[in-house]
mmCIF file of C-alpha atoms in Angstrom:
data_model
loop_
_atom_site.group_PDB
_atom_site.id
_atom_site.type_symbol
_atom_site.label_atom_id
_atom_site.label_comp_id
_atom_site.label_asym_id
_atom_site.label_seq_id
_atom_site.Cartn_x
_atom_site.Cartn_y
_atom_site.Cartn_z
ATOM 1 C CA MET A 1 25.011 24.813 43.185
ATOM 2 C CA HIS A 2 22.317 22.365 42.395
ATOM 3 C CA GLU A 3 22.153 20.781 45.717
ATOM 4 C CA LEU A 4 19.113 22.639 46.847
ATOM 5 C CA PRO A 5 16.678 21.267 43.961
ATOM 6 C CA VAL A 6 18.107 17.804 44.688
ATOM 7 C CA MET A 7 17.309 18.062 48.559
ATOM 8 C CA ASN A 8 13.829 19.464 47.699
ATOM 9 C CA GLY A 9 13.271 16.422 45.578
ATOM 10 C CA ILE A 10 14.515 14.066 48.107
ATOM 11 C CA LEU A 11 12.192 15.904 50.771
ATOM 12 C CA ARG A 12 9.206 15.608 48.408
ATOM 13 C CA VAL A 13 9.685 11.901 48.123
ATOM 14 C CA VAL A 14 10.294 11.456 51.985
ATOM 15 C CA MET A 15 6.848 13.449 52.594
ATOM 16 C CA LYS A 16 5.033 11.562 50.035
ATOM 17 C CA HIS A 17 6.005 8.072 51.509
ATOM 18 C CA ALA A 18 5.452 9.419 55.216
ATOM 19 C CA ALA A 19 1.733 10.672 54.058
ATOM 20 C CA LEU A 20 1.039 7.260 52.326
ATOM 21 C CA ASN A 21 2.177 5.424 55.356
ATOM 22 C CA ARG A 22 0.346 7.777 57.946
ATOM 23 C CA VAL A 23 3.675 8.908 59.445
ATOM 24 C CA THR A 24 3.381 12.262 61.102
ATOM 25 C CA LYS A 25 6.857 12.747 61.959
ATOM 26 C CA VAL A 26 10.033 12.234 60.159
ATOM 27 C CA ALA A 27 13.047 12.267 62.741
ATOM 28 C CA ALA A 28 16.020 11.719 60.316
ATOM 29 C CA ILE A 29 17.017 11.154 56.756
ATOM 30 C CA GLN A 30 20.130 9.155 55.988
ATOM 31 C CA LEU A 31 21.663 9.921 52.581
ATOM 32 C CA GLN A 32 24.733 8.519 51.070
ATOM 33 C CA VAL A 33 26.641 10.739 48.426
ATOM 34 C CA GLY A 34 28.489 8.778 45.934
ATOM 35 C CA LYS A 35 31.765 10.276 44.525
ATOM 36 C CA LEU A 36 30.482 10.586 40.987
ATOM 37 C CA SER A 37 27.302 12.343 41.908
ATOM 38 C CA ASP A 38 28.660 15.705 41.447
ATOM 39 C CA LEU A 39 27.217 17.004 44.902
ATOM 40 C CA GLU A 40 28.956 18.744 47.522
ATOM 41 C CA GLU A 41 28.068 16.531 50.581
ATOM 42 C CA LYS A 42 28.930 19.607 53.007
ATOM 43 C CA TRP A 43 26.398 21.620 51.201
ATOM 44 C CA MET A 44 23.515 19.143 51.971
#
């Protein structure tokens, strides 16, 4: 199960961009998981 480190990385990127743009709240993150990604969408 390597979804957790992947999601942590995505969250770090989102928070970094939010801070750079002085955004104080992120309401949603939309993510598309490809079939060849070897990630389980239901675990994300």
